[in-house]
Short mmCIF file of C-alpha atoms and ligand atoms in Angstrom, two decimals:
data_model
loop_
_atom_site.label_atom_id
_atom_site.label_comp_id
_atom_site.label_asym_id
_atom_site.label_seq_id
_atom_site.Cartn_x
_atom_site.Cartn_y
_atom_site.Cartn_z
CA MET A 292 -10.03 -1.33 -19.35
CA LEU A 293 -13.03 -0.44 -17.15
CA GLN A 294 -14.28 -3.64 -15.51
CA GLU A 295 -17.57 -2.22 -14.26
CA PRO A 296 -18.12 1.05 -16.14
CA GLU A 297 -21.36 2.06 -14.40
CA ILE A 298 -19.75 1.69 -11.00
CA GLU A 299 -16.29 2.98 -11.80
CA THR A 300 -17.56 6.18 -13.44
CA LEU A 301 -20.35 6.94 -10.95
CA PRO A 302 -19.88 10.48 -9.56
CA TRP A 303 -18.05 10.19 -6.24
CA LEU A 304 -20.79 12.00 -4.29
CA GLU A 305 -23.38 9.49 -5.49
CA GLN A 306 -21.04 6.73 -4.37
CA ARG A 307 -20.91 8.33 -0.95
CA ALA A 308 -24.71 8.28 -0.65
CA LYS A 309 -24.83 4.59 -1.58
CA ASP A 310 -21.99 3.84 0.82
CA ASP A 311 -23.81 5.59 3.66
CA ALA A 312 -26.73 3.16 3.31
CA SER A 313 -24.39 0.14 3.15
CA TYR A 314 -22.49 1.44 6.16
CA ARG A 315 -25.61 1.70 8.35
CA GLU A 316 -26.51 -1.87 7.37
CA GLN A 317 -22.95 -3.05 8.12
CA VAL A 318 -23.05 -1.40 11.55
CA ARG A 319 -26.30 -3.22 12.36
CA TYR A 320 -24.63 -6.47 11.29
CA LEU A 321 -21.67 -5.74 13.59
CA TYR A 322 -23.93 -5.21 16.61
CA ASP A 323 -25.74 -8.46 15.77
CA ARG A 324 -22.75 -10.63 14.96
CA SER A 325 -19.42 -9.18 16.07
CA GLU A 326 -18.62 -9.63 19.75
CA PHE A 327 -15.52 -7.49 19.21
CA PHE A 328 -17.29 -4.41 17.83
CA ARG A 329 -20.42 -4.70 19.96
CA SER A 330 -18.23 -4.53 23.10
CA LYS A 331 -15.87 -1.90 21.71
CA LEU A 332 -18.62 0.44 20.56
CA THR A 333 -20.71 0.00 23.68
CA ALA A 334 -17.66 0.71 25.86
CA ASN A 335 -17.08 3.90 23.87
CA GLY A 336 -20.57 5.26 24.43
CA PHE A 337 -22.39 3.81 21.41
CA PRO A 338 -24.89 1.31 22.84
CA THR A 339 -26.92 0.80 19.64
CA PRO A 340 -26.51 0.95 15.83
CA GLU A 341 -28.72 4.07 15.85
CA SER A 342 -26.30 5.86 18.19
CA VAL A 343 -23.51 5.30 15.64
CA GLY A 344 -25.31 7.20 12.87
CA GLY A 345 -23.97 7.40 9.31
CA LEU A 346 -20.69 8.03 7.50
CA ASP A 347 -20.80 11.74 8.37
CA GLU A 348 -20.49 10.79 12.03
CA ILE A 349 -17.84 8.10 11.62
CA GLU A 350 -15.06 10.27 13.03
CA ALA A 351 -16.59 10.01 16.51
CA LEU A 352 -16.01 6.24 16.55
CA PRO A 353 -12.80 4.77 17.96
CA LEU A 354 -10.09 3.58 15.57
CA THR A 355 -9.23 -0.12 15.40
CA GLU A 356 -5.62 -1.24 15.77
CA LYS A 357 -4.17 -4.50 14.46
CA ASP A 358 -2.99 -5.32 18.00
CA GLU A 359 -6.52 -5.19 19.40
CA LEU A 360 -7.62 -7.83 16.91
CA ARG A 361 -4.63 -9.96 17.85
CA ARG A 362 -5.42 -9.65 21.56
CA SER A 363 -9.02 -10.77 21.01
CA ARG A 364 -7.86 -14.26 20.10
CA SER A 365 -8.13 -17.12 22.57
CA ASP A 366 -8.65 -20.87 22.53
CA ALA A 367 -12.37 -20.21 22.36
CA TYR A 368 -11.90 -17.63 19.57
CA PRO A 369 -8.88 -18.74 17.48
CA ILE A 370 -9.73 -16.21 14.77
CA GLY A 371 -10.62 -13.49 17.28
CA THR A 372 -13.90 -12.09 18.54
CA GLN A 373 -14.21 -10.06 15.32
CA LEU A 374 -15.36 -13.25 13.54
CA ALA A 375 -18.93 -12.41 12.62
CA ALA A 376 -20.08 -15.11 10.19
CA PRO A 377 -20.86 -18.69 11.25
CA LEU A 378 -17.80 -20.83 10.40
CA GLU A 379 -20.02 -22.99 8.18
CA GLU A 380 -20.38 -20.00 5.85
CA VAL A 381 -16.64 -19.29 5.70
CA VAL A 382 -15.11 -20.66 2.50
CA ARG A 383 -11.52 -19.40 2.82
CA ILE A 384 -9.22 -18.55 5.72
CA PHE A 385 -6.13 -16.61 4.72
CA SER A 386 -3.26 -15.78 7.08
CA THR A 387 -1.15 -12.67 7.21
CA SER A 388 2.60 -13.01 7.25
CA GLY A 389 2.67 -11.48 10.73
CA THR A 390 6.09 -10.54 12.04
CA THR A 391 5.16 -11.61 15.57
CA GLY A 392 5.26 -15.33 14.85
CA ILE A 393 1.59 -16.19 15.25
CA PRO A 394 -0.40 -15.55 12.06
CA SER A 395 -3.59 -13.51 11.99
CA TYR A 396 -6.46 -15.31 10.33
CA ILE A 397 -8.72 -13.63 7.79
CA PRO A 398 -12.01 -15.48 7.24
CA LEU A 399 -14.02 -14.87 4.07
CA THR A 400 -17.48 -16.00 3.08
CA ALA A 401 -18.14 -16.90 -0.57
CA GLY A 402 -19.55 -13.40 -1.08
CA ASP A 403 -16.54 -11.75 0.59
CA LEU A 404 -14.14 -13.71 -1.59
CA ASP A 405 -16.03 -12.77 -4.72
CA ASN A 406 -16.00 -9.10 -3.71
CA TRP A 407 -12.25 -9.27 -3.15
CA ILE A 408 -11.72 -10.74 -6.61
CA ARG A 409 -13.98 -8.10 -8.17
CA THR A 410 -12.06 -5.37 -6.38
CA SER A 411 -8.74 -6.82 -7.51
CA ALA A 412 -10.01 -7.12 -11.09
CA ARG A 413 -10.94 -3.42 -11.08
CA SER A 414 -7.58 -2.58 -9.55
CA TYR A 415 -5.45 -4.52 -12.04
CA GLY A 416 -7.82 -3.83 -14.91
CA ALA A 417 -7.07 -0.11 -14.53
CA SER A 418 -3.49 -0.66 -15.74
CA GLY A 419 -4.52 -0.82 -19.39
CA LEU A 420 -4.04 -4.55 -19.87
CA ARG A 421 -5.99 -6.29 -22.63
CA LYS A 422 -7.99 -9.52 -22.72
CA GLY A 423 -5.99 -12.40 -24.13
CA GLU A 424 -2.65 -11.16 -22.84
CA ARG A 425 -0.33 -13.34 -20.79
CA ILE A 426 0.78 -12.32 -17.30
CA VAL A 427 3.70 -13.79 -15.41
CA SER A 428 3.57 -13.34 -11.62
CA THR A 429 6.16 -13.86 -8.91
CA TYR A 430 3.94 -13.69 -5.83
CA ASN A 431 4.00 -16.72 -3.57
CA ALA A 432 0.34 -16.79 -2.69
CA GLY A 433 0.38 -19.85 -0.43
CA PRO A 434 -1.60 -19.05 2.73
CA PHE A 435 -1.56 -15.32 2.01
CA VAL A 436 -4.23 -12.99 0.69
CA ALA A 437 -2.29 -12.51 -2.57
CA GLY A 438 -4.11 -15.65 -3.71
CA ALA A 439 -7.33 -13.68 -4.13
CA ALA A 440 -5.55 -11.09 -6.28
CA LEU A 441 -4.16 -13.80 -8.52
CA ASP A 442 -7.72 -15.17 -8.88
CA ALA A 443 -8.58 -11.88 -10.57
CA PHE A 444 -6.32 -12.60 -13.56
CA PRO A 445 -8.49 -15.25 -15.25
CA ARG A 446 -11.50 -13.02 -14.57
CA LEU A 447 -9.74 -10.30 -16.55
CA GLY A 448 -9.38 -12.70 -19.47
CA LEU A 449 -5.65 -13.09 -18.93
CA CYS A 450 -3.53 -16.18 -19.19
CA HIS A 451 -1.78 -16.39 -15.83
CA ILE A 452 1.71 -17.89 -15.59
CA PRO A 453 2.61 -18.14 -11.88
CA VAL A 454 6.33 -18.72 -11.33
CA GLY A 455 6.51 -17.98 -7.59
CA SER A 456 9.06 -15.82 -5.85
CA GLY A 457 12.80 -16.25 -5.63
CA ASN A 458 13.20 -18.21 -8.83
CA THR A 459 14.84 -15.83 -11.24
CA GLU A 460 15.86 -18.53 -13.73
CA ARG A 461 12.32 -19.86 -14.01
CA LEU A 462 11.04 -16.33 -14.49
CA LEU A 463 13.56 -15.42 -17.19
CA ALA A 464 12.82 -18.71 -18.97
CA ALA A 465 9.07 -17.99 -18.87
CA ILE A 466 9.61 -14.53 -20.33
CA LYS A 467 11.85 -15.88 -23.09
CA LEU A 468 9.72 -18.89 -24.03
CA LEU A 469 6.11 -17.92 -23.24
CA LYS A 470 6.46 -14.22 -24.09
CA PRO A 471 4.10 -12.67 -21.53
CA GLN A 472 3.11 -9.05 -22.14
CA ILE A 473 2.72 -8.34 -18.42
CA LEU A 474 4.92 -8.89 -15.39
CA ALA A 475 3.43 -8.68 -11.87
CA CYS A 476 5.93 -8.41 -9.01
CA THR A 477 7.26 -6.11 -6.28
CA PRO A 478 9.09 -2.97 -7.48
CA SER A 479 12.31 -4.08 -5.78
CA TYR A 480 12.16 -7.43 -7.59
CA ALA A 481 11.58 -5.71 -10.93
CA LEU A 482 14.66 -3.61 -10.20
CA HIS A 483 16.66 -6.67 -9.18
CA LEU A 484 15.72 -8.38 -12.46
CA ALA A 485 16.74 -5.28 -14.38
CA GLU A 486 20.19 -5.40 -12.72
CA ILE A 487 20.55 -9.10 -13.53
CA GLY A 488 19.48 -8.42 -17.11
CA GLN A 489 22.17 -5.77 -17.40
CA GLU A 490 24.85 -8.06 -15.93
CA ARG A 491 24.01 -10.84 -18.36
CA GLY A 492 23.55 -8.58 -21.34
CA LEU A 493 19.86 -9.51 -21.78
CA ASP A 494 17.85 -7.23 -24.03
CA LEU A 495 15.01 -6.60 -21.58
CA PRO A 496 13.73 -3.45 -23.35
CA ASN A 497 12.98 -5.61 -26.39
CA SER A 498 11.48 -8.51 -24.45
CA SER A 499 7.77 -9.33 -24.71
CA VAL A 500 7.05 -7.50 -21.40
CA LYS A 501 5.35 -4.18 -22.13
CA ARG A 502 3.60 -3.62 -18.84
CA ILE A 503 4.81 -4.10 -15.27
CA MET A 504 2.25 -4.12 -12.46
CA VAL A 505 3.99 -3.63 -9.14
CA ALA A 506 2.50 -4.17 -5.69
CA GLY A 507 3.45 -5.44 -2.26
CA GLU A 508 5.51 -2.44 -1.15
CA PRO A 509 5.71 1.27 -1.96
CA GLY A 510 8.30 2.54 -4.43
CA GLY A 511 6.72 1.87 -7.81
CA GLY A 512 5.13 5.32 -7.76
CA GLU A 513 8.29 7.27 -6.92
CA PRO A 514 9.18 9.11 -10.14
CA ALA A 515 12.89 8.23 -10.15
CA MET A 516 12.30 4.57 -9.34
CA ARG A 517 9.58 4.36 -11.97
CA GLU A 518 11.75 5.94 -14.62
CA LYS A 519 14.58 3.54 -13.84
CA LEU A 520 12.24 0.53 -14.13
CA GLN A 521 10.56 1.79 -17.29
CA ASN A 522 13.91 2.45 -18.98
CA ALA A 523 15.38 -0.88 -17.93
CA TRP A 524 12.38 -2.83 -19.22
CA GLY A 525 11.06 -0.64 -22.01
CA ALA A 526 7.69 -1.08 -20.29
CA THR A 527 4.97 0.95 -18.57
CA VAL A 528 4.92 0.64 -14.78
CA THR A 529 1.70 0.94 -12.79
CA GLU A 530 1.08 0.31 -9.10
CA ALA A 531 -1.54 -1.53 -7.08
CA MET A 532 -2.02 -1.64 -3.32
CA GLY A 533 -4.23 -3.34 -0.74
CA ILE A 534 -4.17 -4.54 2.83
CA GLY A 535 -4.79 -8.10 3.96
CA ASP A 536 -7.25 -7.37 6.75
CA ILE A 537 -9.52 -5.35 4.44
CA SER A 538 -9.13 -6.39 0.80
CA VAL A 539 -6.14 -7.66 -1.08
CA SER A 540 -6.00 -5.09 -3.87
CA LEU A 541 -7.95 -1.93 -3.07
CA TRP A 542 -6.18 0.56 -5.29
CA GLY A 543 -4.95 0.36 -8.87
CA GLU A 544 -3.24 2.85 -11.11
CA CYS A 545 -4.58 3.66 -14.57
CA GLU A 546 -2.65 4.44 -17.75
CA GLU A 547 -2.40 8.12 -16.77
CA GLN A 548 0.10 6.97 -14.11
CA HIS A 549 -1.01 9.63 -11.68
CA GLY A 550 -1.85 7.71 -8.51
CA MET A 551 -3.88 4.59 -7.80
CA HIS A 552 -7.66 4.76 -8.14
CA PHE A 553 -9.79 3.40 -5.31
CA SER A 554 -11.13 0.12 -6.63
CA GLY A 555 -12.85 -0.94 -3.40
CA ARG A 556 -15.74 1.46 -3.95
CA GLY A 557 -19.04 0.09 -2.67
CA PHE A 558 -17.27 -2.52 -0.56
CA VAL A 559 -14.99 -0.41 1.58
CA HIS A 560 -14.99 3.18 2.85
CA PHE A 561 -11.68 4.95 3.37
CA GLU A 562 -10.67 7.98 5.42
CA LEU A 563 -7.46 9.88 5.91
CA ILE A 564 -6.29 10.69 9.43
CA ASP A 565 -3.40 12.48 11.05
CA PRO A 566 -1.51 9.54 12.62
CA GLN A 567 -0.42 11.65 15.60
CA THR A 568 -3.79 13.10 16.63
CA GLY A 569 -6.15 10.55 15.05
CA LYS A 570 -8.16 13.45 13.60
CA GLN A 571 -9.73 13.13 10.16
CA VAL A 572 -7.97 14.90 7.28
CA ALA A 573 -10.29 16.35 4.60
CA LEU A 574 -10.14 14.52 1.25
CA GLU A 575 -8.77 17.31 -0.90
CA GLU A 576 -6.33 17.46 -3.76
CA GLY A 577 -2.83 16.97 -2.34
CA ALA A 578 -3.94 16.04 1.20
CA THR A 579 -1.77 13.51 3.05
CA GLY A 580 -2.52 11.22 5.95
CA GLU A 581 -2.81 7.63 7.13
CA LEU A 582 -5.40 5.49 5.35
CA VAL A 583 -8.14 4.12 7.61
CA TYR A 584 -10.62 1.55 6.24
CA THR A 585 -14.16 0.48 7.08
CA HIS A 586 -15.89 -2.49 5.48
CA LEU A 587 -19.31 -1.75 3.97
CA ARG A 588 -20.58 -5.12 2.81
CA HIS A 589 -18.38 -7.68 4.53
CA ARG A 590 -19.47 -10.79 6.38
CA GLY A 591 -16.49 -12.85 7.62
CA ALA A 592 -14.84 -10.41 10.01
CA PRO A 593 -15.82 -6.87 9.02
CA LEU A 594 -13.66 -4.10 10.42
CA LEU A 595 -14.52 -0.58 11.41
CA ARG A 596 -12.02 2.29 11.12
CA PHE A 597 -9.04 -0.03 10.75
CA ARG A 598 -5.67 1.75 10.85
CA SER A 599 -3.56 0.66 7.87
CA ARG A 600 -0.34 2.46 8.91
CA ASP A 601 -0.03 3.36 5.21
CA HIS A 602 0.57 7.06 4.74
CA ALA A 603 -0.68 8.38 1.43
CA MET A 604 -1.12 11.47 -0.71
CA VAL A 605 -4.55 11.92 -2.29
CA TRP A 606 -5.73 13.41 -5.58
CA THR A 607 -9.40 14.16 -6.11
CA SER A 608 -9.14 15.99 -9.46
CA PRO A 609 -10.81 14.33 -12.48
CA CYS A 610 -8.79 11.69 -14.29
CA ARG A 611 -8.80 11.32 -18.08
CA CYS A 612 -9.47 7.58 -17.80
CA GLY A 613 -13.04 8.30 -16.65
CA ARG A 614 -12.74 6.64 -13.26
CA THR A 615 -14.23 8.97 -10.66
CA SER A 616 -12.69 7.55 -7.50
CA PRO A 617 -9.94 9.50 -5.71
CA ARG A 618 -6.35 8.44 -6.32
CA VAL A 619 -3.50 7.87 -3.87
CA ARG A 620 0.17 7.24 -3.76
CA CYS A 621 1.64 5.60 -0.69
CA ILE A 622 4.36 7.84 0.75
CA GLY A 623 5.50 5.41 3.42
CA ARG A 624 4.54 3.59 6.57
CA THR A 625 3.22 5.68 9.44
CA ASP A 626 5.54 3.55 11.60
CA ASP A 627 8.56 4.87 9.66
CA MET A 628 7.55 8.51 9.97
CA LEU A 629 9.93 10.86 11.77
CA ILE A 630 9.01 14.26 13.10
CA VAL A 631 11.85 16.72 12.76
CA ARG A 632 11.09 20.01 14.48
CA GLY A 633 7.37 19.53 13.94
CA VAL A 634 7.65 18.45 10.29
CA ASN A 635 6.60 14.95 9.20
CA VAL A 636 9.39 13.25 7.26
CA PHE A 637 9.19 9.91 5.48
CA PRO A 638 12.42 8.09 4.64
CA SER A 639 11.03 7.23 1.20
CA ALA A 640 10.46 10.93 0.49
CA VAL A 641 14.10 11.66 1.34
CA ARG A 642 15.18 8.86 -0.99
CA GLU A 643 13.02 10.32 -3.72
CA VAL A 644 14.81 13.69 -3.52
CA VAL A 645 18.24 12.01 -3.40
CA ASN A 646 17.32 9.99 -6.50
CA ARG A 647 17.08 13.23 -8.50
CA TYR A 648 20.89 13.13 -8.48
CA ALA A 649 21.14 9.81 -10.35
CA PRO A 650 23.34 8.67 -12.04
CA ALA A 651 25.84 10.30 -9.61
CA VAL A 652 24.11 8.40 -6.78
CA THR A 653 23.02 4.73 -6.83
CA GLY A 654 19.65 5.39 -5.20
CA VAL A 655 20.60 3.36 -2.12
CA VAL A 656 20.04 5.59 0.89
CA SER A 657 20.09 5.14 4.67
CA ILE A 658 18.48 7.52 7.16
CA ARG A 659 20.28 7.40 10.52
CA PRO A 660 18.32 9.14 13.28
CA ALA A 661 20.43 10.29 16.23
CA ALA A 662 17.73 9.59 18.81
CA LYS A 663 15.33 6.74 19.42
CA GLY A 664 11.68 7.30 18.62
CA VAL A 665 9.74 9.47 16.26
CA ARG A 666 10.84 12.97 17.29
CA GLN A 667 14.24 14.06 16.04
CA ALA A 668 16.31 17.22 16.27
CA PRO A 669 17.85 18.54 13.03
CA PRO A 670 20.02 17.88 11.22
CA LEU A 671 18.87 14.41 10.20
CA LYS A 672 21.76 12.22 9.07
CA VAL A 673 21.34 10.81 5.56
CA VAL A 674 23.87 8.39 4.10
CA VAL A 675 23.91 8.50 0.30
CA GLU A 676 25.77 6.02 -1.86
CA LEU A 677 27.77 7.29 -4.84
CA THR A 678 27.92 5.45 -8.15
CA ASP A 679 31.66 6.08 -8.72
CA ALA A 680 34.42 5.21 -6.28
CA GLY A 681 36.38 8.43 -6.89
CA ALA A 682 35.96 11.80 -5.22
CA PRO A 683 32.33 12.97 -5.10
CA PRO A 684 31.27 15.65 -7.61
CA SER A 685 31.98 19.04 -6.07
CA GLY A 686 29.09 20.62 -4.21
CA LEU A 687 26.94 17.46 -4.42
CA LYS A 688 26.47 17.14 -0.65
CA GLU A 689 25.35 20.76 -0.35
CA LYS A 690 23.07 20.50 -3.39
CA ILE A 691 21.28 17.41 -2.02
CA GLU A 692 20.93 19.00 1.43
CA SER A 693 19.48 22.17 -0.02
CA ASP A 694 17.13 20.24 -2.30
CA ILE A 695 15.83 18.17 0.63
CA ARG A 696 15.37 21.37 2.67
CA ALA A 697 13.45 23.03 -0.17
CA THR A 698 11.25 19.98 -0.84
CA LEU A 699 10.65 18.50 2.60
CA VAL A 700 11.38 21.47 4.91
CA VAL A 701 13.91 19.49 6.90
CA THR A 702 17.60 20.10 7.55
CA THR A 703 19.83 17.12 6.85
CA ASP A 704 23.47 16.21 7.13
CA VAL A 705 24.31 14.22 3.99
CA HIS A 706 27.21 11.77 4.09
CA LEU A 707 28.41 10.57 0.70
CA VAL A 708 29.84 7.03 0.78
CA PRO A 709 31.53 4.84 -1.87
CA PRO A 710 29.48 2.41 -3.99
CA GLY A 711 28.55 -0.88 -2.32
CA THR A 712 28.83 0.53 1.23
CA LEU A 713 25.14 0.15 2.13
CA PRO A 714 23.48 -3.25 2.43
CA ARG A 715 21.14 -4.28 -0.38
CA SER A 716 19.58 -7.44 0.93
CA ASP A 717 16.38 -5.92 2.25
CA TYR A 718 15.09 -3.07 0.16
CA LYS A 719 12.29 -2.28 2.56
CA SER A 720 14.01 -2.09 5.92
CA ARG A 721 17.34 -0.52 5.09
CA LEU A 722 15.91 2.95 4.49
CA LEU A 723 15.59 3.73 8.18
CA ASP A 724 18.43 2.61 10.43
CA PHE A 725 18.30 3.36 14.16
CA SER A 726 21.69 1.73 14.91
CA GLU A 727 23.26 5.13 15.63
CA ALA A 728 20.41 6.28 17.88
CA SER A 729 22.05 6.62 21.27
CA LYS A 730 19.84 9.10 23.06
CA GLU A 731 16.31 8.64 24.27
CA THR A 732 13.30 10.11 22.51
CA LEU A 733 13.26 13.88 22.58
CA GLY A 734 10.51 15.56 24.55
CA GLU A 735 7.95 17.89 23.03
ZN1 ZN B 175 -7.40 7.33 -14.12
#
C-alpha cells in the first residue's frame, strides 16, 4: 500500500534534485543553530554554508561519530551541543538504549515527530498490509524511539494491540483471542515463538497471523532465516530498519521481498561508505558499504554524515511495486566486520552460508577469531551446531568450508559440535566470539 504515491514513485534523480535544495537549507540552519556542527565544519575548513556546497560535494565533509555527540554533552548542554531547536519547541525527548550506561537524548520538534511517523508509515505500509487489519506488537517502546514507529500504526488505519516484550503468554493469548493478521517483532523473537509453538503443538501456520514485520536487528532478510520463519508461521515476512539518531524506521520492505525501500526520502539523505577508508561507495546495483545519514529537514538535533555502523547491500534496479527508492539489506554491523587476508567478512554472512545445510545444522553458529581486532589470518574458525547428536554426515565439514570459500572468498576451519552446545540466550552477540583470541591484532 503506497502511503504517498506521488512521493514514493517520484524518479530517484528528481528526488535527488529536491534533496539538494533541502540539504543546502539544512546546512544553513546548522550554521545558525547547531554549535556542534558550526564548530566542526569551521575546524575542518568550511567557514560558511556556501563553502559546504551541495550534495555532490558532501563527501568532502567530515563524518560524524556517535562518540563525538556523546562527548559534546555537559551540564550546560545535557542533550549535547548538537541541539539546534529552542527547548520550548521540542515536544518529545527519546533516549537510546546506550550500552555505556548514560543514555543519549534525541530531541524532536512537533514537525520532526510528524516526519518520523510519516517515514515509519511509508516503511511499514510497504509490507502489503491493509487498512482495518489488526497488528500485535512486542516492542517495549518506553523511552525509546520505537514509540514513534508504533504511532505509525493508527495512521495506517490499523488496530494496534501492544503486548510489550518478554510476555509470551500474553502474546499467544492475543493471537488466539483477538486474531491479528500482523505480528511486529524482532526476527529472533519470531523464531523463538515458532519454537515454542512447535513444543506445545500449536498450529501457528493456521493462526490468524498472515504477515510478520520484523525489525530491531538484522536476520529477517537472510533467505534461510526467512524461509524458516515463513514455514513456521505460514506467513509472509518483511523487514524494516531505522536508526534512533536519525529516524526510527527509515527502510521498509515491499511485497516483492527483495530488500527494504528507502522510506526516509525527502527527510534524510543516505550514502554508502567503505568503513575502513571512509570513502564514498557509488550507489550501484549490488554495492555494499556502511550506511551514512544526513538529515534534510530536521530541527531538533539534525545530523550531518552520521555513521550508522550498519553495513548494507544496495539494489537500484526497478521494483515491481512502483516505489523508486533504492533498496537495502543489512549484512551486519561494521563493528562485527572481520578482514581476512584483505577480504571483508561478516559473521552473519557466514551463518547464512552454513544455514544452507539445514536441517543437518541447527543454524546456531559461532565465529571464533584467533586474534584480537579486525584483521585475521586464515583459516577462520567457525563452530557449527548439528541437529542430530550422532556422527556428522560424511563430508559435511568439507562441503560447508568449500561453500563458504566459494561464496565469501574466505578460508575457514569448520568445527561440527553436538546440538545444544552453543549458547542461545543472546541471538545477536553469540555470532562473534573473541574468547579464543589470544594474539594481538595482526599488522598490515
Ligand atoms: Zn518494491
